[in-house]
PDB file of C-alpha atoms in Angstrom:
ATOM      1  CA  UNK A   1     -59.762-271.720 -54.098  1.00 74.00           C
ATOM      2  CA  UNK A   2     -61.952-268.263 -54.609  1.00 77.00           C
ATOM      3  CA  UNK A   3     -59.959-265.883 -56.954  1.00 79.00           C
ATOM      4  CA  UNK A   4     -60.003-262.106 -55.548  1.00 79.00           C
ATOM      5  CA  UNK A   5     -60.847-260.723 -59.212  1.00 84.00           C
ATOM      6  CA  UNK A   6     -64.124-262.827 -59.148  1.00 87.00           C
ATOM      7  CA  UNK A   7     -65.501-261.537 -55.265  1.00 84.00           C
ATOM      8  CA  UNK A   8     -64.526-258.298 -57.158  1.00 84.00           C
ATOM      9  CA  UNK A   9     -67.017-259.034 -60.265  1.00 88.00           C
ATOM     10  CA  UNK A  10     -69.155-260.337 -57.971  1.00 87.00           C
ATOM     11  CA  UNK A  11     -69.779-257.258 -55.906  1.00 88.00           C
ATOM     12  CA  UNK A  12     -69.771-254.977 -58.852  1.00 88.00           C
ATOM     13  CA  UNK A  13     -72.540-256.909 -60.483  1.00 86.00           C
ATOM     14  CA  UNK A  14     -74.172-256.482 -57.148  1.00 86.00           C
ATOM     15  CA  UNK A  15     -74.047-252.834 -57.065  1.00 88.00           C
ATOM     16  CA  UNK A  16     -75.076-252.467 -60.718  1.00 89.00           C
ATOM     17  CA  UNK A  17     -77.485-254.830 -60.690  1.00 86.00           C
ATOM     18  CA  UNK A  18     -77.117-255.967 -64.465  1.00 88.00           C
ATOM     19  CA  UNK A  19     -74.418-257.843 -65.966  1.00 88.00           C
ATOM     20  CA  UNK A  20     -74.069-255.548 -69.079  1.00 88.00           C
ATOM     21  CA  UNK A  21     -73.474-252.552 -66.742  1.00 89.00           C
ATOM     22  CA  UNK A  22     -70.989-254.625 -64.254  1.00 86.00           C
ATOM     23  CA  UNK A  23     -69.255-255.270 -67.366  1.00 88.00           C
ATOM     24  CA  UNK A  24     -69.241-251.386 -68.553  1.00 89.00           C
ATOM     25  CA  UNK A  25     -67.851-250.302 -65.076  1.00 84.00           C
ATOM     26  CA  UNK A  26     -64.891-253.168 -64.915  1.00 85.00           C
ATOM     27  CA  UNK A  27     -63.938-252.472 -68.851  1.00 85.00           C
ATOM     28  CA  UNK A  28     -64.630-255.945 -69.433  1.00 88.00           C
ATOM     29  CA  UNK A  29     -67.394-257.477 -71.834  1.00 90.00           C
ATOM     30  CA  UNK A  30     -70.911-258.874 -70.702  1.00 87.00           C
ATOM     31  CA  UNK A  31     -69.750-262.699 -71.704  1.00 87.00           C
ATOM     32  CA  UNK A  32     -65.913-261.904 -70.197  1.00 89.00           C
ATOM     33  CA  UNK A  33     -68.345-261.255 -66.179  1.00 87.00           C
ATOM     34  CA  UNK A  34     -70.875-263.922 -67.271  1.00 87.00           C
ATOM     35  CA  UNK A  35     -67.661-266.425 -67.243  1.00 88.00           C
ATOM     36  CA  UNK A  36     -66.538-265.163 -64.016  1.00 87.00           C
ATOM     37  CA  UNK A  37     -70.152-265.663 -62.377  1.00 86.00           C
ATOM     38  CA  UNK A  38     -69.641-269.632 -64.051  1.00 86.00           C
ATOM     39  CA  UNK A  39     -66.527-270.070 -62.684  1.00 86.00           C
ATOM     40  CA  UNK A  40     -67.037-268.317 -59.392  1.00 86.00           C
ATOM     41  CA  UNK A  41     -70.394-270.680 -58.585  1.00 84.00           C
ATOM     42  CA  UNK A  42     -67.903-273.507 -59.450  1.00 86.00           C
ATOM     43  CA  UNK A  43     -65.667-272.863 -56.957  1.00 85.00           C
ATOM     44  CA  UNK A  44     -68.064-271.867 -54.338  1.00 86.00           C
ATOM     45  CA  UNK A  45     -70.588-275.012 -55.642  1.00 86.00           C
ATOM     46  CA  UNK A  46     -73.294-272.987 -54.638  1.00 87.00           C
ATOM     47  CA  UNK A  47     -75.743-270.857 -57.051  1.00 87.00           C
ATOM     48  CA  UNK A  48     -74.583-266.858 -57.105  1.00 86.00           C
ATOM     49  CA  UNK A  49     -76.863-265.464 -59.314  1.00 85.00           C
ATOM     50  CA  UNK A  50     -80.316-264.759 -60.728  1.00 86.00           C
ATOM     51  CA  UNK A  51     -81.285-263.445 -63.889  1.00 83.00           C
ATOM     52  CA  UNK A  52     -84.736-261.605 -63.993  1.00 77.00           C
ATOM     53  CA  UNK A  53     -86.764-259.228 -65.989  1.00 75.00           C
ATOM     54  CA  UNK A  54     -85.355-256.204 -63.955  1.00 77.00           C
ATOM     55  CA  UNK A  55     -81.671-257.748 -63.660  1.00 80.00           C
ATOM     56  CA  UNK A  56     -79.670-259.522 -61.934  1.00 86.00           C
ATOM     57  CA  UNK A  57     -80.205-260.270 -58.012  1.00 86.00           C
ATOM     58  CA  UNK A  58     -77.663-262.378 -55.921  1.00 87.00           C
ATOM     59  CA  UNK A  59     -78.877-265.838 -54.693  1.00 88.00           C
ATOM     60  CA  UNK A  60     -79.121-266.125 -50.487  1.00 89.00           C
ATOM     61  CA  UNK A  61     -75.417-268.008 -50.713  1.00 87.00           C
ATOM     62  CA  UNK A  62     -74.337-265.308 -53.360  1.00 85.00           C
ATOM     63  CA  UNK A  63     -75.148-262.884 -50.422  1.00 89.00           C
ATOM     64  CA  UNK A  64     -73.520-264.708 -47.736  1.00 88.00           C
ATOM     65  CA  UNK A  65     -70.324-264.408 -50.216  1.00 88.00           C
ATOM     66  CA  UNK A  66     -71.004-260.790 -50.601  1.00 86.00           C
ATOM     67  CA  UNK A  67     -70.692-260.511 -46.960  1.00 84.00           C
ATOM     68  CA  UNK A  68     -66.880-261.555 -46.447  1.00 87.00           C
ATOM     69  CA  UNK A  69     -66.291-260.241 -49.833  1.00 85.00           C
ATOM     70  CA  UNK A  70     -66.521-256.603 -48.619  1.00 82.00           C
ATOM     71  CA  UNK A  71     -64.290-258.170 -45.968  1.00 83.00           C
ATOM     72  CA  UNK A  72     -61.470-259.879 -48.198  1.00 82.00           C
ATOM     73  CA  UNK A  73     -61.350-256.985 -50.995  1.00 83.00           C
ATOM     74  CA  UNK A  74     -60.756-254.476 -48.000  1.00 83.00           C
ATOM     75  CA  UNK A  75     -58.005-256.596 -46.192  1.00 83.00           C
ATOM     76  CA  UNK A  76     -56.345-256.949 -49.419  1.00 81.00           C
ATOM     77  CA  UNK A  77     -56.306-253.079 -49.984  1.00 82.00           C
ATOM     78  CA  UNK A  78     -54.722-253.086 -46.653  1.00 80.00           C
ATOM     79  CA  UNK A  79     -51.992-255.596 -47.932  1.00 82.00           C
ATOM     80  CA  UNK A  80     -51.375-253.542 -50.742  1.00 78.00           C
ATOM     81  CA  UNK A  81     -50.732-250.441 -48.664  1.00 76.00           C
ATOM     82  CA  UNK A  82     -48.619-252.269 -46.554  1.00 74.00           C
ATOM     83  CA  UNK A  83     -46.374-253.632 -49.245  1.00 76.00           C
ATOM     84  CA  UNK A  84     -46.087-250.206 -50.867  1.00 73.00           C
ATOM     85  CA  UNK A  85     -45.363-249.028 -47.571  1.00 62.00           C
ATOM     86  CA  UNK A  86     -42.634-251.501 -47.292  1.00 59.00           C
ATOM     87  CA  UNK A  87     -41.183-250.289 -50.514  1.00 66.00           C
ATOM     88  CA  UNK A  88     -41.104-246.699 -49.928  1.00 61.00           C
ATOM     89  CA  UNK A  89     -44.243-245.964 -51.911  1.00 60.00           C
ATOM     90  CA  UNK A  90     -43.306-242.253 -52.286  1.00 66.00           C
ATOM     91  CA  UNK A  91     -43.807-242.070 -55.830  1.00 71.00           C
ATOM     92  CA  UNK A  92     -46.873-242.391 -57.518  1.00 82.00           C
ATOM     93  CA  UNK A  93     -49.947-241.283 -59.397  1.00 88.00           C
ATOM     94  CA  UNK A  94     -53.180-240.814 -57.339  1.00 94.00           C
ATOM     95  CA  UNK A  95     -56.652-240.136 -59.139  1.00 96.00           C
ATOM     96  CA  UNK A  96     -59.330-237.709 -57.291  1.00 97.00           C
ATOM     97  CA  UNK A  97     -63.483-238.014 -58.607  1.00 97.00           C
ATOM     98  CA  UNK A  98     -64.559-234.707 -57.360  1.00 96.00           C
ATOM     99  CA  UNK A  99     -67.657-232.085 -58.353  1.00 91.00           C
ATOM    100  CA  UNK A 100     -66.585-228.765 -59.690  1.00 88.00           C
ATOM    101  CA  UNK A 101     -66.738-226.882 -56.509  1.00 88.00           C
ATOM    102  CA  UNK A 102     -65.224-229.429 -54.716  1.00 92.00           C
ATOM    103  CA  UNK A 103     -62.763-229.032 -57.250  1.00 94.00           C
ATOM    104  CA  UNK A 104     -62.070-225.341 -56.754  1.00 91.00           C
ATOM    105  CA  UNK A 105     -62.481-225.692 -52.560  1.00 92.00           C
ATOM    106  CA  UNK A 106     -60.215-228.547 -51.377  1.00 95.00           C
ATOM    107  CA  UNK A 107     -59.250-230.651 -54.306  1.00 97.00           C
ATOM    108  CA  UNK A 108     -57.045-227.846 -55.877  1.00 96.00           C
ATOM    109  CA  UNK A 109     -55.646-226.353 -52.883  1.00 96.00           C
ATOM    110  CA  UNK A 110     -54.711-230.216 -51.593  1.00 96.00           C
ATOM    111  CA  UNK A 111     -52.887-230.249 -55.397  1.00 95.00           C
ATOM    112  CA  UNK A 112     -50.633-227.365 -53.982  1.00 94.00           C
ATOM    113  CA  UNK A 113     -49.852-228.432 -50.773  1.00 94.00           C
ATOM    114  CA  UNK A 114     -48.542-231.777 -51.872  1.00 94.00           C
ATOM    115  CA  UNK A 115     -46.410-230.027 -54.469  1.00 91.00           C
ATOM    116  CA  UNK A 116     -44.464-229.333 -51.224  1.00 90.00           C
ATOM    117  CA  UNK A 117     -45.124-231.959 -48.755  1.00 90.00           C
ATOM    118  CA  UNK A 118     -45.410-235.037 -51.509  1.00 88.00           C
ATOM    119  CA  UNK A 119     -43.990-234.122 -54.752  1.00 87.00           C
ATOM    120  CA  UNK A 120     -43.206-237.565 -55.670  1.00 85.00           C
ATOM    121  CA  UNK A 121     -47.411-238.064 -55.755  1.00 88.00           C
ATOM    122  CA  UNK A 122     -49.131-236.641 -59.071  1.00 89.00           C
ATOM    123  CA  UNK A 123     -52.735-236.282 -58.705  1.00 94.00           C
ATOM    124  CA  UNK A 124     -55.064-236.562 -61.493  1.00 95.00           C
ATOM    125  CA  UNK A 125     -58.421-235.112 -61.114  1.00 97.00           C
ATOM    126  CA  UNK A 126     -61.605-236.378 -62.920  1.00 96.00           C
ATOM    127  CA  UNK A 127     -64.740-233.521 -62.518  1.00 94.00           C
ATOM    128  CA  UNK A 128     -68.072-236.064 -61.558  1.00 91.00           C
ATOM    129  CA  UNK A 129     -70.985-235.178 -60.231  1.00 80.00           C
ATOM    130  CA  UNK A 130     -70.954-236.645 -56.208  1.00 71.00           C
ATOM    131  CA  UNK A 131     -73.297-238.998 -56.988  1.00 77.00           C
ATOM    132  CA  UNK A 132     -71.054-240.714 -59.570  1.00 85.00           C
ATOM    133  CA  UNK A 133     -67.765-240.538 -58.301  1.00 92.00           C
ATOM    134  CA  UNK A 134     -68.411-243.379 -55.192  1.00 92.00           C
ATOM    135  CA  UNK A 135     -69.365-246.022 -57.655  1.00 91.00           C
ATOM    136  CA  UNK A 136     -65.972-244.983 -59.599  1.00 93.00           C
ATOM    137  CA  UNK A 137     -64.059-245.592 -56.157  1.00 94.00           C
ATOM    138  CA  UNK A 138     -65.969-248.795 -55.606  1.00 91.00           C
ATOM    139  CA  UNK A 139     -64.975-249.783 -59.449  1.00 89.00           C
ATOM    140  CA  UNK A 140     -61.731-249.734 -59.041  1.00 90.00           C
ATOM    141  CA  UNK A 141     -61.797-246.201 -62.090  1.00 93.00           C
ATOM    142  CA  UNK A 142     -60.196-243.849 -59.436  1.00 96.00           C
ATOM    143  CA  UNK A 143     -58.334-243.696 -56.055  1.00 96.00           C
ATOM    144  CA  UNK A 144     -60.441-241.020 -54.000  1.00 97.00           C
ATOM    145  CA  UNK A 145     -63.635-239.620 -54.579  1.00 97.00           C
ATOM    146  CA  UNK A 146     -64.645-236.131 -53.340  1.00 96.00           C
ATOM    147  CA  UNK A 147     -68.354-236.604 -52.455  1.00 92.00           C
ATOM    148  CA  UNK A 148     -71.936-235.342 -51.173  1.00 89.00           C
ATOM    149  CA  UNK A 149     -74.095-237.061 -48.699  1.00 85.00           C
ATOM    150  CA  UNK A 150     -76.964-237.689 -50.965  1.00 78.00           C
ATOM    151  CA  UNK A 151     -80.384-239.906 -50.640  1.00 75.00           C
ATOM    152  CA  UNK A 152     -79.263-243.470 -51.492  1.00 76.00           C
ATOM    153  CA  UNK A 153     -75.612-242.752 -51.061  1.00 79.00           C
ATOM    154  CA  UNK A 154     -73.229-245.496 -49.485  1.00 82.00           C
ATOM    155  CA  UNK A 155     -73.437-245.065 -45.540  1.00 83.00           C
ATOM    156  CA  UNK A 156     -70.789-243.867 -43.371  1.00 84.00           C
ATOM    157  CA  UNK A 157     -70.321-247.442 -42.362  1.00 86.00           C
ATOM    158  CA  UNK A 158     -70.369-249.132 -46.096  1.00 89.00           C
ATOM    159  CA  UNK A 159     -67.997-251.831 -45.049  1.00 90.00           C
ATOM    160  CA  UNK A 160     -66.785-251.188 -48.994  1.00 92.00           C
ATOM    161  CA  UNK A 161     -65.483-247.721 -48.242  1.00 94.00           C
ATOM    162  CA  UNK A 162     -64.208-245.270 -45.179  1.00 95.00           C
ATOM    163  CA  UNK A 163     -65.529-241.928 -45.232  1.00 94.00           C
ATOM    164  CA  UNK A 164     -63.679-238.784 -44.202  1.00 95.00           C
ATOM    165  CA  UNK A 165     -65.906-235.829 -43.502  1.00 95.00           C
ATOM    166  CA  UNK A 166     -64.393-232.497 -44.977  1.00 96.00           C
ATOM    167  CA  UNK A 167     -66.605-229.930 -44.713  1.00 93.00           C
ATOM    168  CA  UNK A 168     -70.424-228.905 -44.875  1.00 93.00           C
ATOM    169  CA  UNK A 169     -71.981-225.219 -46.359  1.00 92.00           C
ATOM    170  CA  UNK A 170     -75.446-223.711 -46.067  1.00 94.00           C
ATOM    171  CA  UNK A 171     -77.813-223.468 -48.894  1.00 95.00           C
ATOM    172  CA  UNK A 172     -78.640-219.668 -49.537  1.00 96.00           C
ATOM    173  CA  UNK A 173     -81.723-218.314 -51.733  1.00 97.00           C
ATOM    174  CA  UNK A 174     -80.824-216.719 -54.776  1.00 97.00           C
ATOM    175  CA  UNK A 175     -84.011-214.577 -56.034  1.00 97.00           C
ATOM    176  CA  UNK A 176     -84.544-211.645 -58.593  1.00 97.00           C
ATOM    177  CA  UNK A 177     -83.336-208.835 -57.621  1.00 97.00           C
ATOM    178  CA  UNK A 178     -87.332-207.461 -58.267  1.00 95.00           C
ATOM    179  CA  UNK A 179     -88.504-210.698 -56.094  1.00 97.00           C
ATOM    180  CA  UNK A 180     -91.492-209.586 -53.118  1.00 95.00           C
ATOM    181  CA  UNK A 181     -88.386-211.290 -50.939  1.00 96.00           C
ATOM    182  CA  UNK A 182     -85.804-209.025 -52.317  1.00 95.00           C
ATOM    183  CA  UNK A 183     -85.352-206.449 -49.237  1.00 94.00           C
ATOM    184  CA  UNK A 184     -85.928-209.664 -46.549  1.00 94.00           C
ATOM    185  CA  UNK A 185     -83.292-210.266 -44.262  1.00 94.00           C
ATOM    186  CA  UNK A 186     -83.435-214.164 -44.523  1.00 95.00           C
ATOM    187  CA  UNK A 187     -85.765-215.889 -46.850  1.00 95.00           C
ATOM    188  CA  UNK A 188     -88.506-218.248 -45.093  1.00 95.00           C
ATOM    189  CA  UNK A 189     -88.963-221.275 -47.334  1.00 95.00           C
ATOM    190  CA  UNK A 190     -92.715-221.782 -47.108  1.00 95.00           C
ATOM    191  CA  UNK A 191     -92.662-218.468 -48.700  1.00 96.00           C
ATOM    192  CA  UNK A 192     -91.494-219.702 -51.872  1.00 96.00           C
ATOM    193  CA  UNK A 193     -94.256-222.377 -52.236  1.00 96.00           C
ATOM    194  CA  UNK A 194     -95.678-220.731 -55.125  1.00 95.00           C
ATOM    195  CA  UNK A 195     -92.763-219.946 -56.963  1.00 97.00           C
ATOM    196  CA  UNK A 196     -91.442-221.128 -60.396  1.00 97.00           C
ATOM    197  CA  UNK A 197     -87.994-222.799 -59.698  1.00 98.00           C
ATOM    198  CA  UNK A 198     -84.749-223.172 -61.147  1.00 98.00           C
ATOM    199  CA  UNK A 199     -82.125-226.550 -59.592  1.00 95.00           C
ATOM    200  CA  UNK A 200     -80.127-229.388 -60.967  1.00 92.00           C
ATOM    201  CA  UNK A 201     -81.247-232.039 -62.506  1.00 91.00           C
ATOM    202  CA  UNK A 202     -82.798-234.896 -60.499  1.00 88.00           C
ATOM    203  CA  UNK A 203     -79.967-237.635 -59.734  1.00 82.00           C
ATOM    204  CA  UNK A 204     -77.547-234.506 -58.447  1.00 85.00           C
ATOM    205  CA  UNK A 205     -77.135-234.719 -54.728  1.00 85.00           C
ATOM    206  CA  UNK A 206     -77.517-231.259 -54.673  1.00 89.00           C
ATOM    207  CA  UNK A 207     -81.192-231.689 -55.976  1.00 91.00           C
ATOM    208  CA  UNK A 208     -82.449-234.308 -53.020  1.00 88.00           C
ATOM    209  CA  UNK A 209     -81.043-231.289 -50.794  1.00 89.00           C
ATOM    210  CA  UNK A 210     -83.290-228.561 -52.192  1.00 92.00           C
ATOM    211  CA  UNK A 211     -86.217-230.811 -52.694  1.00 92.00           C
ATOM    212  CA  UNK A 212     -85.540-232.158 -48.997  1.00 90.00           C
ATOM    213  CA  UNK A 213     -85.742-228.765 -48.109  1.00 92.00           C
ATOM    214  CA  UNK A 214     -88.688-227.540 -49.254  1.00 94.00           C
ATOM    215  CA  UNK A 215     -91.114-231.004 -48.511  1.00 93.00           C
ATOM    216  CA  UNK A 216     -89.457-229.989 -44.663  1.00 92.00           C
ATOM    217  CA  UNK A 217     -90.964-226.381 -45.454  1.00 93.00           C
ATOM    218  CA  UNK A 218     -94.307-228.036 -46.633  1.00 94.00           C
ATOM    219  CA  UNK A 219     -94.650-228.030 -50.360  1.00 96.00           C
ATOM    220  CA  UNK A 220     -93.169-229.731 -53.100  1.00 95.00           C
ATOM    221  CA  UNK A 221     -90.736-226.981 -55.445  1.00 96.00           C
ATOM    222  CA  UNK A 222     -92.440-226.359 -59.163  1.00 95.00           C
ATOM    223  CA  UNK A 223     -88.477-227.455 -61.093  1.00 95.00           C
ATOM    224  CA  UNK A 224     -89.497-225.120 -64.634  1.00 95.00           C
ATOM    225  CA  UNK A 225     -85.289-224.875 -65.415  1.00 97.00           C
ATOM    226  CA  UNK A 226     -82.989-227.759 -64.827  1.00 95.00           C
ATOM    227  CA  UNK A 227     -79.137-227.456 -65.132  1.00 95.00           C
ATOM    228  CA  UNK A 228     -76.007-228.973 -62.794  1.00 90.00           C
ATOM    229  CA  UNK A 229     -73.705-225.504 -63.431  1.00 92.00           C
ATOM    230  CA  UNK A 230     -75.118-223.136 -60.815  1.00 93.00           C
ATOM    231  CA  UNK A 231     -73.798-220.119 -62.470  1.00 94.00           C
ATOM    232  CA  UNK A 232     -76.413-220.899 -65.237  1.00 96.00           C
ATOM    233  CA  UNK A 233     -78.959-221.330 -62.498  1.00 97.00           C
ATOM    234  CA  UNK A 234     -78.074-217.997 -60.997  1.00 97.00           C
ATOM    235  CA  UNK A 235     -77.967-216.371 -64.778  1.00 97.00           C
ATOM    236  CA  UNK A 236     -81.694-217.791 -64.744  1.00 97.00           C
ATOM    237  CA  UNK A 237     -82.747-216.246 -61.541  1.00 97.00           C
ATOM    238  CA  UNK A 238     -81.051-212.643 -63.070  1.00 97.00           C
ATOM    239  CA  UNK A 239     -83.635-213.334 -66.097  1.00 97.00           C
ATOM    240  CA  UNK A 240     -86.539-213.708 -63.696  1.00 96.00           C
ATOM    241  CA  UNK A 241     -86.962-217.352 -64.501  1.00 97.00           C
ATOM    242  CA  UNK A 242     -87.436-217.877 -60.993  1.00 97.00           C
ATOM    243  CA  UNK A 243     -85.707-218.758 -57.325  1.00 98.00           C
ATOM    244  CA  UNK A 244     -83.010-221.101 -56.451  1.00 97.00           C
ATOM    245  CA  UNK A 245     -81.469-222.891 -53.798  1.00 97.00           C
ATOM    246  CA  UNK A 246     -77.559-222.643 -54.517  1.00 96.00           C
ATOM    247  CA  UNK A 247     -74.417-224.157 -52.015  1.00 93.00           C
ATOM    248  CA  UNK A 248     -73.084-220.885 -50.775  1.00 93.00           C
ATOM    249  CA  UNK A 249     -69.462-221.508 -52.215  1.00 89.00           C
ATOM    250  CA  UNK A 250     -70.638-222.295 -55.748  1.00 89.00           C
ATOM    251  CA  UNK A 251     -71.359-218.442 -55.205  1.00 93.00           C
ATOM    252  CA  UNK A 252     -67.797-217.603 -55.226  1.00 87.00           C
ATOM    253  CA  UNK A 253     -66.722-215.683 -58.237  1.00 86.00           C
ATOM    254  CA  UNK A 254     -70.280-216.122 -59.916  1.00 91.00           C
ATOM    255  CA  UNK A 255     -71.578-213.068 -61.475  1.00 94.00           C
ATOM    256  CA  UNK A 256     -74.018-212.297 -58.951  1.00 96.00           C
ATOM    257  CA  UNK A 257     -76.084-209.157 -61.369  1.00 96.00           C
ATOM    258  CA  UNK A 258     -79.626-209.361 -61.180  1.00 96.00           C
ATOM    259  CA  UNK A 259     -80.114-211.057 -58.326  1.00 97.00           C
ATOM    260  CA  UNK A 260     -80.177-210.964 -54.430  1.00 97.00           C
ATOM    261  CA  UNK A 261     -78.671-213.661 -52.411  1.00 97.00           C
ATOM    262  CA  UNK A 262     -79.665-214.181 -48.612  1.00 96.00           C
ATOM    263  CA  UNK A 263     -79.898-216.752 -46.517  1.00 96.00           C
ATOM    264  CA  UNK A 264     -82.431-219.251 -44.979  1.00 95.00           C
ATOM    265  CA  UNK A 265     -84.763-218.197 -42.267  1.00 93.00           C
ATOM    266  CA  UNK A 266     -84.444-221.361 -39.579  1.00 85.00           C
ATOM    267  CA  UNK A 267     -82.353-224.430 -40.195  1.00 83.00           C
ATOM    268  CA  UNK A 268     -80.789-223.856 -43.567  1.00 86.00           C
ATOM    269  CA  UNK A 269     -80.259-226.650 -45.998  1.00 90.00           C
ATOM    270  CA  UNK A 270     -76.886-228.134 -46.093  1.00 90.00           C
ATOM    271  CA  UNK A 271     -74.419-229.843 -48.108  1.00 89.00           C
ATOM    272  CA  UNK A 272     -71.978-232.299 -46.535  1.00 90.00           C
ATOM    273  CA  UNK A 273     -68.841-233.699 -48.614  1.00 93.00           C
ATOM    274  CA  UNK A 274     -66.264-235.655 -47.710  1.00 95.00           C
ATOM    275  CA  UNK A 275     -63.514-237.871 -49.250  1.00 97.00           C
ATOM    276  CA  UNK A 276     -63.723-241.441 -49.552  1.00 96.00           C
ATOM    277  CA  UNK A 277     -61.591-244.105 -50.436  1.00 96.00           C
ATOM    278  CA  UNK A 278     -62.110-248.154 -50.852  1.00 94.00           C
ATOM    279  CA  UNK A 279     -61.934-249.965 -47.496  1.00 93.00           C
ATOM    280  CA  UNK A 280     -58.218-250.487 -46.257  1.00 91.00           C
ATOM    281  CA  UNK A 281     -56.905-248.253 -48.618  1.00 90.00           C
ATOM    282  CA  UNK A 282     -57.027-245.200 -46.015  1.00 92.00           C
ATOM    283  CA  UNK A 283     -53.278-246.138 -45.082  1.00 88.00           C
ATOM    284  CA  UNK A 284     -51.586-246.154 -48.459  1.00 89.00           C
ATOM    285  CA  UNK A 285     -48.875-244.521 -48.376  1.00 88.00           C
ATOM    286  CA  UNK A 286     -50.032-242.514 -51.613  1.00 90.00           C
ATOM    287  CA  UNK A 287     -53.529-241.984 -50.516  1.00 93.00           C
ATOM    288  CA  UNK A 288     -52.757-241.231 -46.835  1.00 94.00           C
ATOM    289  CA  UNK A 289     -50.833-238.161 -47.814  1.00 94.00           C
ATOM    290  CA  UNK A 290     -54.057-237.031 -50.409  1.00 96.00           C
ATOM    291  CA  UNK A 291     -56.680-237.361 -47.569  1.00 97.00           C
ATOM    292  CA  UNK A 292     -54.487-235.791 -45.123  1.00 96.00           C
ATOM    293  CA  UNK A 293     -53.876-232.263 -47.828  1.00 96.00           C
ATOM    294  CA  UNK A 294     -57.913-232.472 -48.468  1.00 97.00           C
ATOM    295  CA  UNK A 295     -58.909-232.473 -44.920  1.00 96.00           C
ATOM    296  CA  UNK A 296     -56.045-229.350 -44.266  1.00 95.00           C
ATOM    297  CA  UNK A 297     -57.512-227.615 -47.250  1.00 95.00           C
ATOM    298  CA  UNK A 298     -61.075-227.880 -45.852  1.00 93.00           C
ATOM    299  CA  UNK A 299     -59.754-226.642 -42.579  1.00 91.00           C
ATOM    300  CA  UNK A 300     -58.143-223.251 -43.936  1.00 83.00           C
TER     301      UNK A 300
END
């Protein structure tokens, strides 16, 4: 018989693609998965894995596992929900992934409402980047991640997860306050080909949207400053270091001297976040309540 904890090995060695950083994700050592992967190909009798240069890369019957794995690890998430169900399951701790912003916008304001409406849950909320917190959901390291629809992200039908949109902002340009663009209305993109720029780092979400952006505007952006905290990026624009592309409610409360912000002439960039969860778990009675506050707080 195929143990659970081994299809869950399995796919996390086929999302990291390397034993060692399978192993770093699970909290378990390389040799502690590499017995797993043994025992799991003895069960199956069938070949899993293979080891390469670049990794590890499942076998075609490790992929055909891989297939109902998604499957069996999600109807056992379901089974857990329904037993907690069955036993009340009004007490509890709940962990939340989010980004900063995120943070400040839903994830905080969901915090207060279940004070009222839950207070037997207690949340605890990790700050990671959107880009990082999926793979934390999909490791088992939190409950719910607060996320950004990013180039290479998990689609909206990953049979490992189940997305729930929250909200999506605009992209406004953030320029020197002495910037030719200054006294515009809306900034035109293609008018900022020839600009230094200032964004986060590459691996960000929020860095595939501005560079998406501006390749849909015609040019590629010159990146001279790199940071993930927008209020530094928006310090950096008040020095003159150049123009930005910043989420308008990372604005909020940002010290906005030295610079002018205004938004995009045409079809302005966007960011698009929403909450996701592991497959089945949507109807735990500790996570339902959590997804239900962060979709109310991204309504008001």
């Amino acid at each position: 018989m195929i143990e659970a904890r081994r299809l869950h090995i399995l796919r996390a060695v086929a999302d990291h693609r390397t034993v060692t950083a399978a192993a770093a994700a699970l909290y378990l050592t390389p040799s502690a998965v590499s017995q797993q992967l043994a025992a799991l190909e003895q069960e199956t009798g069938h070949r899993l894995v293979e080891r390469g240069a670049k990794g590890v890369r499942l076998t075609p019957a490790g992929e055909i596992l891989l297939s109902h794995t998604n499957a069996v690890l999600a109807q056992l998430e379901r089974a857990e929900a329904e037993l907690a169900a069955y036993g009340s399951g009004e007490a509890g701790t709940v962990t939340v992934a989010s980004f900063a912003t995120g943070i400040a916008l839903v994830v905080a304001p969901a915090l207060a409402r279940l004070a009222a409406s839950a207070p037997g849950i207690r949340i605890r909320v990790q700050d990671a980047e959107g880009d990082a917190s999926l793979p934390m959901v999909l490791d088992r390291q939190v409950d719910v991640a607060v996320a950004v629809e990013y180039r290479g992200a998990p689609a909206a039908d990953d049979p490992r997860l189940t997305h729930v949109p929250l909200y999506a902002e605009p992209f406004d340009a953030v320029v020197p306050v002495a910037h030719r663009l200054a006294d515009a209305e809306v900034v035109p993109l293609a008018e900022l080909a020839k600009d230094t720029w200032i964004g986060p780092y590459p691996g960000n979400p929020c860095h595939d949207v501005v560079v998406l952006a501006c390749e849909s505007a015609g040019f590629q952006p010159r990146l001279a400053h790199s940071s993930d905290d927008f209020r530094a990026v928006v310090s950096l624009a008040a020095a003159d270091a150049g123009v930005a592309l910043v989420p308008r409610s990372a604005l909020h409360g940002t010290d906005l001297t030295g610079v002018v912000v205004r938004p995009v002439d045409g079809v302005a960039p966007t960011r698009r976040v929403f909450a996701a969860v592991r497959r089945g778990a949507e109807e735990h009675p500790l996570i339902r309540p959590v997804l239900d506050a962060l979709g109310e707080a991204s309504r008001a």
